[in-house]
């Protein structure tokens, strides 16, 4: 019996020495899945399998007592024009069973990309009408695409100037070319910039009218910046999307030439408290 016990102890010591104590860890990840288009979850750049909003990753065997870091990333498409990248780092040790919740946003870490979807010309005109654009107005479009929201009010209503920023350098080029083609290049100022970067957004303080079409996620992130930087009295009109919890003064539905209904939201920037 004694010999047997000694044998076990020796085997355990030899096992540890030989690295037999290595154990895997599991990371169970919750991310927006159901109701979203094909959320993809990657660990250290490799896609892992999941279902119904839960993904489980089993690490390779890890050495006991050592801490390992894994890079987890959820690629979420809440709709066909928005892509959210939600990265996190998870630290685990051999044998751990760790849970990671990627279902809520992190304003600092999440990256949101909205692709170009143009607002139809007649809806741009309806937005300008709702904002009561005059010759004295400077129009700003955060995420300006081909600059249509500045070009039409400048060309058709004589607005003083249009300023736009877009994160996509290709769109900035397209916008500049279009402004030239339409003969208003001298009154359209398009710059490459990120609407989530307050420095890039600083130019919006010149505006008296803001026309927006940017999606719920980016709109919610941008709203506090707009409220901070825009002058009191600035009129803001958004095509379809609200701006987070900034409650519109009114919302109207207009009929497009294509027969579809378009919802427009309207705000006037209040005096700063
Ligand atoms: C839905 S399109 C709207 C274009 C234009 N405002 C219109 O209504 O026709 C959104 C545009 O925002 C740009 N965009 C997306 N994310 C951005 C960001 N973080 N900063 C600046 N522009 C962004 C895209 O490149 C795209 O051109």
PDB file of N, CA and C in Angstrom, residues 27 44 68-73 86-92 100 102 109:
ATOM      1  N   UNK A  27     -13.599  29.940 -22.936  1.00  0.00           N
ATOM      2  CA  UNK A  27     -14.138  31.307 -22.918  1.00  0.00           C
ATOM      3  C   UNK A  27     -15.519  31.224 -23.561  1.00  0.00           C
ATOM      4  N   UNK A  44      -8.159  35.497 -31.553  1.00  0.00           N
ATOM      5  CA  UNK A  44      -6.826  35.631 -32.166  1.00  0.00           C
ATOM      6  C   UNK A  44      -6.918  35.525 -33.690  1.00  0.00           C
ATOM      7  N   UNK A  68      -2.540  33.768 -19.747  1.00  0.00           N
ATOM      8  CA  UNK A  68      -2.511  33.898 -21.213  1.00  0.00           C
ATOM      9  C   UNK A  68      -3.537  34.952 -21.638  1.00  0.00           C
ATOM     10  N   UNK A  69      -3.216  35.710 -22.668  1.00  0.00           N
ATOM     11  CA  UNK A  69      -4.150  36.729 -23.167  1.00  0.00           C
ATOM     12  C   UNK A  69      -4.654  36.312 -24.544  1.00  0.00           C
ATOM     13  N   UNK A  70      -5.977  36.341 -24.720  1.00  0.00           N
ATOM     14  CA  UNK A  70      -6.575  36.037 -26.030  1.00  0.00           C
ATOM     15  C   UNK A  70      -7.324  37.277 -26.521  1.00  0.00           C
ATOM     16  N   UNK A  71      -7.190  37.537 -27.823  1.00  0.00           N
ATOM     17  CA  UNK A  71      -7.878  38.687 -28.421  1.00  0.00           C
ATOM     18  C   UNK A  71      -9.189  38.200 -29.022  1.00  0.00           C
ATOM     19  N   UNK A  72     -10.288  38.675 -28.469  1.00  0.00           N
ATOM     20  CA  UNK A  72     -11.609  38.271 -28.954  1.00  0.00           C
ATOM     21  C   UNK A  72     -12.218  39.458 -29.682  1.00  0.00           C
ATOM     22  N   UNK A  73     -12.890  39.177 -30.796  1.00  0.00           N
ATOM     23  CA  UNK A  73     -13.464  40.261 -31.598  1.00  0.00           C
ATOM     24  C   UNK A  73     -14.808  39.802 -32.169  1.00  0.00           C
ATOM     25  N   UNK A  86     -16.191  44.881 -32.392  1.00  0.00           N
ATOM     26  CA  UNK A  86     -16.166  45.021 -30.922  1.00  0.00           C
ATOM     27  C   UNK A  86     -15.030  44.166 -30.380  1.00  0.00           C
ATOM     28  N   UNK A  87     -13.847  44.751 -30.152  1.00  0.00           N
ATOM     29  CA  UNK A  87     -12.695  43.955 -29.696  1.00  0.00           C
ATOM     30  C   UNK A  87     -12.535  43.975 -28.168  1.00  0.00           C
ATOM     31  N   UNK A  88     -12.058  42.863 -27.610  1.00  0.00           N
ATOM     32  CA  UNK A  88     -11.737  42.812 -26.178  1.00  0.00           C
ATOM     33  C   UNK A  88     -10.540  41.879 -25.988  1.00  0.00           C
ATOM     34  N   UNK A  89      -9.872  42.013 -24.869  1.00  0.00           N
ATOM     35  CA  UNK A  89      -8.808  41.057 -24.513  1.00  0.00           C
ATOM     36  C   UNK A  89      -9.264  40.284 -23.285  1.00  0.00           C
ATOM     37  N   UNK A  90      -9.012  38.966 -23.286  1.00  0.00           N
ATOM     38  CA  UNK A  90      -9.409  38.133 -22.152  1.00  0.00           C
ATOM     39  C   UNK A  90      -8.170  37.439 -21.601  1.00  0.00           C
ATOM     40  N   UNK A  91      -8.025  37.501 -20.305  1.00  0.00           N
ATOM     41  CA  UNK A  91      -6.881  36.832 -19.664  1.00  0.00           C
ATOM     42  C   UNK A  91      -7.385  35.557 -18.988  1.00  0.00           C
ATOM     43  N   UNK A  92      -6.730  34.436 -19.273  1.00  0.00           N
ATOM     44  CA  UNK A  92      -7.149  33.165 -18.662  1.00  0.00           C
ATOM     45  C   UNK A  92      -5.940  32.372 -18.165  1.00  0.00           C
ATOM     46  N   UNK A 100     -17.514  36.084 -21.249  1.00  0.00           N
ATOM     47  CA  UNK A 100     -17.262  37.412 -21.809  1.00  0.00           C
ATOM     48  C   UNK A 100     -18.543  37.901 -22.463  1.00  0.00           C
ATOM     49  N   UNK A 102     -20.180  40.406 -24.893  1.00  0.00           N
ATOM     50  CA  UNK A 102     -19.946  41.387 -25.964  1.00  0.00           C
ATOM     51  C   UNK A 102     -21.271  41.930 -26.484  1.00  0.00           C
ATOM     52  N   UNK A 109     -13.919  51.436 -27.378  1.00  0.00           N
ATOM     53  CA  UNK A 109     -13.279  50.348 -28.133  1.00  0.00           C
ATOM     54  C   UNK A 109     -13.994  49.990 -29.437  1.00  0.00           C
TER      55      UNK A 109
END
